[in-house]
């Protein structure tokens, strides 16, 4: 191998490109339409920003006996990260009441949790709410690089832009299933090339390797605010377990489609 080939291989091995390509190829095989490294305008910072991947898929009711058609568009705002050095992460209980309020705002559905009646869907249909703890603090790596900070900002700012503009990555008029969408639901996701260098630090300063996907809890102030900012949960996923994550998401969305369908039926009967 020549010196230049060695340099290129080292550069490739230390970059996030293999993780990015692996995510792109897997999402394509799973029939998720994607756009790669799209730019969008951040009106708060007055500058263009980029996110690694936006994936989008339509989920709909397929039961021919139902007259009401429920269609949900799902968008994933994905940042890919190469974890080259150890990072310490601290977990604690999270605010489920704020999480539920955020999910109700995102989905437009009333969620049953510590309340009786008058709801559209149970709390345990959401993968977020099955977690008992969330990541709240994380260290920089040994090079003082804050790996998660940029990923958080890029995924949340992209989600905010597409929410504020109600934008889809495919044109509605070009696809039949994009007509009469009941709701567009957006998930920020951080994909890591592996979890081998991610460690949970305990209150007694002991630590252990993080074995599986987890949630990051963020209070994000997109602009001046007096309420502590928007409460957001972000999935942090090992790319080698992306198939399991997408399957969990598929089950969740199918439950949301059923909830929208039932809600529409009740509304139509009451008219």
GROMACS .gro file of C-alpha atoms in nm:
model
  271
    1UNK     CA    1   0.000   0.000   0.000
    2UNK     CA    2   0.142   0.340  -0.097
    3UNK     CA    3   0.188   0.627   0.146
    4UNK     CA    4  -0.105   0.811  -0.012
    5UNK     CA    5  -0.326   0.503   0.012
    6UNK     CA    6  -0.233   0.471   0.380
    7UNK     CA    7  -0.323   0.835   0.440
    8UNK     CA    8  -0.656   0.797   0.262
    9UNK     CA    9  -0.739   0.479   0.454
   10UNK     CA   10  -0.652   0.647   0.786
   11UNK     CA   11  -0.863   0.948   0.693
   12UNK     CA   12  -1.155   0.725   0.598
   13UNK     CA   13  -1.128   0.513   0.912
   14UNK     CA   14  -1.133   0.824   1.133
   15UNK     CA   15  -1.418   0.995   0.950
   16UNK     CA   16  -1.791   0.951   0.983
   17UNK     CA   17  -1.831   0.865   0.614
   18UNK     CA   18  -1.859   0.483   0.659
   19UNK     CA   19  -2.131   0.534   0.923
   20UNK     CA   20  -2.311   0.779   0.695
   21UNK     CA   21  -2.295   0.540   0.398
   22UNK     CA   22  -2.407   0.244   0.607
   23UNK     CA   23  -2.712   0.440   0.725
   24UNK     CA   24  -2.795   0.554   0.371
   25UNK     CA   25  -2.773   0.204   0.227
   26UNK     CA   26  -2.974   0.043   0.507
   27UNK     CA   27  -3.255   0.300   0.491
   28UNK     CA   28  -3.275   0.250   0.114
   29UNK     CA   29  -3.304  -0.128   0.153
   30UNK     CA   30  -3.586  -0.071   0.405
   31UNK     CA   31  -3.775   0.140   0.146
   32UNK     CA   32  -3.728   0.473   0.326
   33UNK     CA   33  -3.703   0.759   0.071
   34UNK     CA   34  -3.413   0.980   0.178
   35UNK     CA   35  -3.225   1.296   0.096
   36UNK     CA   36  -2.856   1.310   0.181
   37UNK     CA   37  -2.686   1.611   0.343
   38UNK     CA   38  -2.966   1.859   0.264
   39UNK     CA   39  -2.917   2.225   0.352
   40UNK     CA   40  -3.186   2.438   0.511
   41UNK     CA   41  -3.201   2.798   0.627
   42UNK     CA   42  -3.175   2.871   0.998
   43UNK     CA   43  -3.370   3.197   1.027
   44UNK     CA   44  -3.257   3.250   1.387
   45UNK     CA   45  -2.884   3.228   1.309
   46UNK     CA   46  -2.940   3.373   0.960
   47UNK     CA   47  -2.727   3.106   0.798
   48UNK     CA   48  -2.747   2.780   0.604
   49UNK     CA   49  -2.713   2.453   0.793
   50UNK     CA   50  -2.677   2.090   0.691
   51UNK     CA   51  -2.805   1.763   0.834
   52UNK     CA   52  -2.671   1.420   0.737
   53UNK     CA   53  -2.994   1.246   0.637
   54UNK     CA   54  -3.366   1.310   0.625
   55UNK     CA   55  -3.570   0.993   0.577
   56UNK     CA   56  -3.943   0.994   0.511
   57UNK     CA   57  -4.205   0.724   0.486
   58UNK     CA   58  -4.582   0.702   0.463
   59UNK     CA   59  -4.780   0.472   0.693
   60UNK     CA   60  -5.151   0.419   0.632
   61UNK     CA   61  -5.444   0.198   0.718
   62UNK     CA   62  -5.479  -0.093   0.478
   63UNK     CA   63  -5.810  -0.237   0.600
   64UNK     CA   64  -6.050  -0.222   0.306
   65UNK     CA   65  -6.356  -0.239   0.535
   66UNK     CA   66  -6.279   0.100   0.690
   67UNK     CA   67  -6.422   0.401   0.511
   68UNK     CA   68  -6.197   0.644   0.697
   69UNK     CA   69  -5.841   0.649   0.566
   70UNK     CA   70  -5.565   0.733   0.816
   71UNK     CA   71  -5.232   0.842   0.668
   72UNK     CA   72  -4.925   0.948   0.867
   73UNK     CA   73  -4.600   1.084   0.725
   74UNK     CA   74  -4.291   1.002   0.933
   75UNK     CA   75  -3.968   1.197   0.907
   76UNK     CA   76  -3.636   1.101   1.066
   77UNK     CA   77  -3.376   1.375   1.112
   78UNK     CA   78  -3.053   1.177   1.135
   79UNK     CA   79  -2.706   1.285   1.240
   80UNK     CA   80  -2.431   1.022   1.206
   81UNK     CA   81  -2.143   1.021   1.454
   82UNK     CA   82  -1.810   0.839   1.458
   83UNK     CA   83  -1.719   0.769   1.821
   84UNK     CA   84  -1.340   0.752   1.815
   85UNK     CA   85  -1.271   0.818   2.183
   86UNK     CA   86  -1.440   0.747   2.516
   87UNK     CA   87  -1.736   0.960   2.625
   88UNK     CA   88  -1.896   0.962   2.970
   89UNK     CA   89  -2.274   1.000   3.001
   90UNK     CA   90  -2.486   1.052   3.313
   91UNK     CA   91  -2.845   0.928   3.332
   92UNK     CA   92  -3.134   1.026   3.556
   93UNK     CA   93  -3.513   0.994   3.570
   94UNK     CA   94  -3.690   1.205   3.314
   95UNK     CA   95  -3.996   1.424   3.326
   96UNK     CA   96  -4.266   1.198   3.179
   97UNK     CA   97  -4.537   1.462   3.217
   98UNK     CA   98  -4.341   1.700   2.991
   99UNK     CA   99  -4.259   1.414   2.756
  100UNK     CA  100  -4.629   1.329   2.726
  101UNK     CA  101  -4.721   1.693   2.670
  102UNK     CA  102  -4.463   1.707   2.392
  103UNK     CA  103  -4.591   1.388   2.232
  104UNK     CA  104  -4.950   1.512   2.245
  105UNK     CA  105  -4.841   1.830   2.068
  106UNK     CA  106  -4.641   1.633   1.810
  107UNK     CA  107  -4.908   1.372   1.736
  108UNK     CA  108  -5.231   1.561   1.801
  109UNK     CA  109  -5.351   1.266   2.010
  110UNK     CA  110  -5.455   1.256   2.377
  111UNK     CA  111  -5.236   1.008   2.565
  112UNK     CA  112  -5.360   0.803   2.859
  113UNK     CA  113  -5.119   0.829   3.153
  114UNK     CA  114  -5.232   0.874   3.514
  115UNK     CA  115  -5.569   1.001   3.395
  116UNK     CA  116  -5.904   0.837   3.334
  117UNK     CA  117  -6.098   0.847   3.008
  118UNK     CA  118  -6.095   1.098   2.726
  119UNK     CA  119  -5.783   0.970   2.553
  120UNK     CA  120  -5.694   0.842   2.204
  121UNK     CA  121  -5.397   0.614   2.272
  122UNK     CA  122  -5.217   0.447   2.563
  123UNK     CA  123  -4.881   0.577   2.685
  124UNK     CA  124  -4.716   0.236   2.636
  125UNK     CA  125  -4.752   0.259   2.259
  126UNK     CA  126  -4.464   0.509   2.259
  127UNK     CA  127  -4.106   0.383   2.278
  128UNK     CA  128  -3.998   0.706   2.450
  129UNK     CA  129  -4.221   0.641   2.749
  130UNK     CA  130  -4.092   0.288   2.805
  131UNK     CA  131  -3.759   0.429   2.920
  132UNK     CA  132  -3.714   0.492   3.291
  133UNK     CA  133  -3.406   0.711   3.257
  134UNK     CA  134  -3.259   0.949   3.002
  135UNK     CA  135  -2.913   1.089   2.936
  136UNK     CA  136  -2.878   1.440   3.077
  137UNK     CA  137  -2.504   1.510   3.092
  138UNK     CA  138  -2.225   1.401   2.861
  139UNK     CA  139  -1.855   1.474   2.852
  140UNK     CA  140  -1.635   1.591   2.571
  141UNK     CA  141  -1.383   1.333   2.449
  142UNK     CA  142  -1.009   1.339   2.527
  143UNK     CA  143  -0.954   1.593   2.247
  144UNK     CA  144  -1.212   1.821   2.409
  145UNK     CA  145  -1.450   1.762   2.116
  146UNK     CA  146  -1.818   1.779   2.208
  147UNK     CA  147  -1.943   1.504   1.977
  148UNK     CA  148  -2.308   1.512   2.080
  149UNK     CA  149  -2.353   1.891   2.089
  150UNK     CA  150  -2.341   1.941   1.711
  151UNK     CA  151  -2.557   1.634   1.650
  152UNK     CA  152  -2.822   1.765   1.889
  153UNK     CA  153  -2.824   2.110   1.730
  154UNK     CA  154  -2.831   1.987   1.371
  155UNK     CA  155  -3.110   1.733   1.421
  156UNK     CA  156  -3.330   1.969   1.626
  157UNK     CA  157  -3.281   2.274   1.402
  158UNK     CA  158  -3.361   2.069   1.091
  159UNK     CA  159  -3.671   1.928   1.262
  160UNK     CA  160  -3.778   2.280   1.359
  161UNK     CA  161  -3.734   2.409   1.002
  162UNK     CA  162  -3.937   2.127   0.846
  163UNK     CA  163  -4.204   2.161   1.115
  164UNK     CA  164  -4.240   2.537   1.071
  165UNK     CA  165  -4.267   2.505   0.692
  166UNK     CA  166  -4.470   2.180   0.704
  167UNK     CA  167  -4.232   2.052   0.440
  168UNK     CA  168  -4.202   1.699   0.305
  169UNK     CA  169  -3.905   1.573   0.107
  170UNK     CA  170  -4.125   1.428  -0.169
  171UNK     CA  171  -4.385   1.632  -0.354
  172UNK     CA  172  -4.736   1.544  -0.249
  173UNK     CA  173  -4.884   1.581  -0.596
  174UNK     CA  174  -4.644   1.320  -0.735
  175UNK     CA  175  -4.751   1.038  -0.500
  176UNK     CA  176  -5.105   0.922  -0.433
  177UNK     CA  177  -5.032   0.817  -0.072
  178UNK     CA  178  -4.922   1.174   0.010
  179UNK     CA  179  -5.278   1.298  -0.028
  180UNK     CA  180  -5.494   1.361   0.279
  181UNK     CA  181  -5.215   1.312   0.531
  182UNK     CA  182  -5.358   1.305   0.885
  183UNK     CA  183  -5.033   1.409   1.052
  184UNK     CA  184  -4.660   1.445   0.996
  185UNK     CA  185  -4.455   1.321   1.292
  186UNK     CA  186  -4.085   1.396   1.318
  187UNK     CA  187  -3.816   1.210   1.511
  188UNK     CA  188  -3.461   1.344   1.576
  189UNK     CA  189  -3.206   1.061   1.577
  190UNK     CA  190  -2.831   1.038   1.646
  191UNK     CA  191  -2.670   0.731   1.486
  192UNK     CA  192  -2.336   0.619   1.634
  193UNK     CA  193  -2.098   0.387   1.453
  194UNK     CA  194  -2.075   0.181   1.776
  195UNK     CA  195  -2.132   0.203   2.152
  196UNK     CA  196  -1.799   0.051   2.256
  197UNK     CA  197  -1.664   0.387   2.378
  198UNK     CA  198  -1.984   0.516   2.540
  199UNK     CA  199  -1.988   0.476   2.918
  200UNK     CA  200  -2.248   0.551   3.181
  201UNK     CA  201  -2.100   0.727   3.484
  202UNK     CA  202  -2.275   0.660   3.817
  203UNK     CA  203  -2.329   0.895   4.108
  204UNK     CA  204  -2.053   0.714   4.299
  205UNK     CA  205  -1.815   0.780   4.005
  206UNK     CA  206  -1.810   0.417   3.891
  207UNK     CA  207  -1.888   0.355   3.527
  208UNK     CA  208  -1.996   0.085   3.283
  209UNK     CA  209  -2.034   0.049   2.909
  210UNK     CA  210  -2.372   0.150   2.766
  211UNK     CA  211  -2.513  -0.164   2.598
  212UNK     CA  212  -2.808  -0.037   2.401
  213UNK     CA  213  -2.989   0.259   2.246
  214UNK     CA  214  -3.093   0.538   2.482
  215UNK     CA  215  -3.264   0.877   2.497
  216UNK     CA  216  -3.111   1.219   2.533
  217UNK     CA  217  -3.324   1.476   2.715
  218UNK     CA  218  -3.285   1.833   2.593
  219UNK     CA  219  -3.437   2.167   2.686
  220UNK     CA  220  -3.367   2.364   2.370
  221UNK     CA  221  -3.422   2.740   2.341
  222UNK     CA  222  -3.472   2.810   1.972
  223UNK     CA  223  -3.527   3.175   2.058
  224UNK     CA  224  -3.575   3.391   2.366
  225UNK     CA  225  -3.799   3.208   2.609
  226UNK     CA  226  -3.894   3.232   2.976
  227UNK     CA  227  -4.016   2.872   3.017
  228UNK     CA  228  -3.685   2.685   3.005
  229UNK     CA  229  -3.710   2.603   2.635
  230UNK     CA  230  -3.874   2.330   2.431
  231UNK     CA  231  -3.858   1.984   2.588
  232UNK     CA  232  -3.723   1.729   2.336
  233UNK     CA  233  -3.620   1.363   2.346
  234UNK     CA  234  -3.362   1.236   2.097
  235UNK     CA  235  -3.296   0.872   2.015
  236UNK     CA  236  -2.929   0.773   2.029
  237UNK     CA  237  -2.893   0.449   1.832
  238UNK     CA  238  -2.609   0.208   1.755
  239UNK     CA  239  -2.610   0.184   1.375
  240UNK     CA  240  -2.555  -0.191   1.406
  241UNK     CA  241  -2.899  -0.206   1.570
  242UNK     CA  242  -3.075   0.028   1.329
  243UNK     CA  243  -3.295  -0.256   1.205
  244UNK     CA  244  -3.430  -0.314   1.557
  245UNK     CA  245  -3.491   0.059   1.607
  246UNK     CA  246  -3.683   0.091   1.280
  247UNK     CA  247  -3.893  -0.214   1.369
  248UNK     CA  248  -3.981  -0.058   1.707
  249UNK     CA  249  -4.073   0.263   1.529
  250UNK     CA  250  -4.287   0.075   1.276
  251UNK     CA  251  -4.488  -0.088   1.556
  252UNK     CA  252  -4.536   0.250   1.723
  253UNK     CA  253  -4.652   0.420   1.403
  254UNK     CA  254  -4.897   0.140   1.324
  255UNK     CA  255  -5.056   0.206   1.664
  256UNK     CA  256  -5.071   0.578   1.584
  257UNK     CA  257  -5.242   0.506   1.251
  258UNK     CA  258  -5.504   0.295   1.433
  259UNK     CA  259  -5.556   0.573   1.687
  260UNK     CA  260  -5.608   0.833   1.413
  261UNK     CA  261  -5.850   0.602   1.238
  262UNK     CA  262  -6.056   0.548   1.555
  263UNK     CA  263  -6.053   0.919   1.629
  264UNK     CA  264  -6.185   0.995   1.279
  265UNK     CA  265  -6.457   0.731   1.310
  266UNK     CA  266  -6.578   0.873   1.643
  267UNK     CA  267  -6.576   1.225   1.500
  268UNK     CA  268  -6.778   1.116   1.196
  269UNK     CA  269  -7.035   0.933   1.411
  270UNK     CA  270  -7.085   1.241   1.628
  271UNK     CA  271  -7.145   1.473   1.334
   0.00000   0.00000   0.00000
